[in-house]
């Protein structure tokens, strides 16, 4: 189990990205095909629908590679009716990006709950998708 946990946390150094996708297990096959086409190294928990995908970049400040990886991950998450989070990346790769991916239907619920229980917006502002 320790080896699996270490794989889950690995990243390609010095320039790599690690994403976590939460998808419907019934759509895993389609998601894995998309991620394989993107050249991602994968660690998959099929029963829970969790997929950890690592993408190596061509080098430091490979902005095109980051954008290509984001597009592939978003596409895979949509194919799996799920979402994606960028868990690890160099600082330059996170600039002007929402590491929580796209806002989904769950985001609307989270926004309503935050408005209800944190009306002043003082608890962890900007720490969730859409700057919530």
mmCIF file of C-alpha atoms in Angstrom:
data_model
loop_
_atom_site.group_PDB
_atom_site.id
_atom_site.type_symbol
_atom_site.label_atom_id
_atom_site.label_comp_id
_atom_site.label_asym_id
_atom_site.label_seq_id
_atom_site.Cartn_x
_atom_site.Cartn_y
_atom_site.Cartn_z
ATOM 1 C CA UNK A 1 0.000 0.000 0.000
ATOM 2 C CA UNK A 2 2.899 2.351 0.669
ATOM 3 C CA UNK A 3 4.163 1.914 -2.912
ATOM 4 C CA UNK A 4 0.697 2.730 -4.271
ATOM 5 C CA UNK A 5 0.523 5.839 -2.096
ATOM 6 C CA UNK A 6 3.944 6.952 -3.274
ATOM 7 C CA UNK A 7 2.892 6.493 -6.912
ATOM 8 C CA UNK A 8 -0.208 8.555 -6.249
ATOM 9 C CA UNK A 9 1.911 11.463 -5.036
ATOM 10 C CA UNK A 10 4.665 11.290 -7.648
ATOM 11 C CA UNK A 11 5.218 13.943 -10.224
ATOM 12 C CA UNK A 12 7.566 14.243 -13.158
ATOM 13 C CA UNK A 13 10.383 16.517 -12.059
ATOM 14 C CA UNK A 14 11.422 19.171 -12.735
ATOM 15 C CA UNK A 15 8.491 19.975 -15.013
ATOM 16 C CA UNK A 16 5.399 17.873 -14.770
ATOM 17 C CA UNK A 17 1.743 17.998 -13.840
ATOM 18 C CA UNK A 18 -0.348 15.730 -11.643
ATOM 19 C CA UNK A 19 -4.116 15.711 -11.986
ATOM 20 C CA UNK A 20 -6.839 13.944 -10.002
ATOM 21 C CA UNK A 21 -10.010 13.045 -11.857
ATOM 22 C CA UNK A 22 -13.180 11.943 -10.096
ATOM 23 C CA UNK A 23 -15.429 10.203 -12.596
ATOM 24 C CA UNK A 24 -18.277 7.741 -12.806
ATOM 25 C CA UNK A 25 -16.803 4.239 -12.591
ATOM 26 C CA UNK A 26 -19.164 3.124 -15.365
ATOM 27 C CA UNK A 27 -17.375 5.521 -17.763
ATOM 28 C CA UNK A 28 -13.861 4.534 -16.819
ATOM 29 C CA UNK A 29 -13.097 2.762 -20.108
ATOM 30 C CA UNK A 30 -13.786 5.871 -22.198
ATOM 31 C CA UNK A 31 -11.821 8.107 -19.820
ATOM 32 C CA UNK A 32 -8.801 5.807 -19.850
ATOM 33 C CA UNK A 33 -8.760 5.766 -23.657
ATOM 34 C CA UNK A 34 -8.717 9.574 -23.739
ATOM 35 C CA UNK A 35 -5.965 9.791 -21.146
ATOM 36 C CA UNK A 36 -3.864 7.188 -22.959
ATOM 37 C CA UNK A 37 -4.054 9.334 -26.103
ATOM 38 C CA UNK A 38 -2.797 12.285 -24.032
ATOM 39 C CA UNK A 39 0.278 10.287 -22.981
ATOM 40 C CA UNK A 40 -0.579 10.332 -19.284
ATOM 41 C CA UNK A 41 0.914 7.936 -16.742
ATOM 42 C CA UNK A 42 -2.027 6.659 -14.712
ATOM 43 C CA UNK A 43 -2.886 5.288 -11.300
ATOM 44 C CA UNK A 44 -6.512 4.148 -11.284
ATOM 45 C CA UNK A 45 -8.902 3.202 -8.510
ATOM 46 C CA UNK A 46 -11.677 1.682 -10.654
ATOM 47 C CA UNK A 47 -14.228 1.041 -7.909
ATOM 48 C CA UNK A 48 -14.230 4.625 -6.687
ATOM 49 C CA UNK A 49 -13.750 6.354 -10.036
ATOM 50 C CA UNK A 50 -10.519 8.066 -8.989
ATOM 51 C CA UNK A 51 -7.802 8.500 -11.584
ATOM 52 C CA UNK A 52 -4.428 10.120 -10.932
ATOM 53 C CA UNK A 53 -2.814 11.246 -14.189
ATOM 54 C CA UNK A 54 0.730 12.514 -14.554
ATOM 55 C CA UNK A 55 1.894 14.409 -17.614
ATOM 56 C CA UNK A 56 5.551 15.174 -18.318
ATOM 57 C CA UNK A 57 6.233 18.536 -19.910
ATOM 58 C CA UNK A 58 8.892 19.125 -22.550
ATOM 59 C CA UNK A 59 10.738 21.523 -20.293
ATOM 60 C CA UNK A 60 10.571 24.446 -17.935
ATOM 61 C CA UNK A 61 7.930 27.008 -18.938
ATOM 62 C CA UNK A 62 6.261 24.717 -21.501
ATOM 63 C CA UNK A 63 3.036 26.711 -21.642
ATOM 64 C CA UNK A 64 1.780 24.891 -24.722
ATOM 65 C CA UNK A 65 2.233 21.545 -22.960
ATOM 66 C CA UNK A 66 0.316 22.800 -19.919
ATOM 67 C CA UNK A 67 -2.578 23.988 -22.072
ATOM 68 C CA UNK A 68 -2.626 20.728 -24.021
ATOM 69 C CA UNK A 69 -2.663 18.734 -20.756
ATOM 70 C CA UNK A 70 -5.495 20.847 -19.321
ATOM 71 C CA UNK A 71 -7.581 20.357 -22.455
ATOM 72 C CA UNK A 72 -7.027 16.592 -22.347
ATOM 73 C CA UNK A 73 -7.932 16.384 -18.648
ATOM 74 C CA UNK A 74 -11.067 18.513 -19.039
ATOM 75 C CA UNK A 75 -12.176 16.414 -21.984
ATOM 76 C CA UNK A 76 -11.593 13.194 -20.037
ATOM 77 C CA UNK A 77 -13.465 14.547 -17.008
ATOM 78 C CA UNK A 78 -16.443 15.485 -19.181
ATOM 79 C CA UNK A 79 -16.356 12.034 -20.807
ATOM 80 C CA UNK A 80 -16.527 10.536 -17.313
ATOM 81 C CA UNK A 81 -19.238 12.947 -16.086
ATOM 82 C CA UNK A 82 -16.828 14.097 -13.418
ATOM 83 C CA UNK A 83 -14.324 16.746 -12.539
ATOM 84 C CA UNK A 84 -10.588 17.343 -12.498
ATOM 85 C CA UNK A 85 -8.185 19.046 -10.105
ATOM 86 C CA UNK A 86 -4.576 19.992 -10.789
ATOM 87 C CA UNK A 87 -2.900 18.590 -7.671
ATOM 88 C CA UNK A 88 0.738 19.384 -8.386
ATOM 89 C CA UNK A 89 2.534 21.609 -10.856
ATOM 90 C CA UNK A 90 5.362 24.114 -10.976
ATOM 91 C CA UNK A 91 4.264 27.584 -9.866
ATOM 92 C CA UNK A 92 4.611 29.012 -13.377
ATOM 93 C CA UNK A 93 2.104 26.423 -14.671
ATOM 94 C CA UNK A 94 -0.570 27.506 -12.168
ATOM 95 C CA UNK A 95 -0.455 31.226 -12.914
ATOM 96 C CA UNK A 96 -3.851 32.563 -14.026
ATOM 97 C CA UNK A 97 -5.417 29.077 -13.853
ATOM 98 C CA UNK A 98 -8.118 27.724 -11.614
ATOM 99 C CA UNK A 99 -6.472 24.494 -10.425
ATOM 100 C CA UNK A 100 -9.924 23.168 -9.497
ATOM 101 C CA UNK A 101 -10.976 22.809 -13.118
ATOM 102 C CA UNK A 102 -14.347 23.751 -14.510
ATOM 103 C CA UNK A 103 -17.359 24.671 -12.407
ATOM 104 C CA UNK A 104 -19.906 21.847 -12.492
ATOM 105 C CA UNK A 105 -23.410 21.456 -11.119
ATOM 106 C CA UNK A 106 -21.860 20.616 -7.740
ATOM 107 C CA UNK A 107 -20.267 24.081 -7.758
ATOM 108 C CA UNK A 108 -23.696 25.734 -7.722
ATOM 109 C CA UNK A 109 -24.595 23.716 -4.638
ATOM 110 C CA UNK A 110 -21.284 24.588 -2.969
ATOM 111 C CA UNK A 111 -21.838 28.276 -3.742
ATOM 112 C CA UNK A 112 -25.302 28.159 -2.165
ATOM 113 C CA UNK A 113 -23.966 26.395 0.944
ATOM 114 C CA UNK A 114 -21.122 28.874 1.304
ATOM 115 C CA UNK A 115 -23.532 31.793 0.980
ATOM 116 C CA UNK A 116 -25.742 30.239 3.651
ATOM 117 C CA UNK A 117 -23.069 29.324 6.188
ATOM 118 C CA UNK A 118 -20.370 31.918 5.400
ATOM 119 C CA UNK A 119 -22.277 35.017 4.224
ATOM 120 C CA UNK A 120 -19.293 37.305 4.874
ATOM 121 C CA UNK A 121 -17.017 35.088 2.734
ATOM 122 C CA UNK A 122 -14.244 34.923 5.335
ATOM 123 C CA UNK A 123 -13.614 31.156 5.377
ATOM 124 C CA UNK A 124 -10.944 30.144 2.837
ATOM 125 C CA UNK A 125 -11.872 32.649 0.134
ATOM 126 C CA UNK A 126 -10.832 31.594 -3.360
ATOM 127 C CA UNK A 127 -9.891 28.051 -2.330
ATOM 128 C CA UNK A 128 -12.423 26.246 -4.496
ATOM 129 C CA UNK A 129 -13.481 26.088 -8.120
ATOM 130 C CA UNK A 130 -14.646 29.395 -9.554
ATOM 131 C CA UNK A 131 -12.884 31.362 -6.809
ATOM 132 C CA UNK A 132 -15.471 30.281 -4.250
#
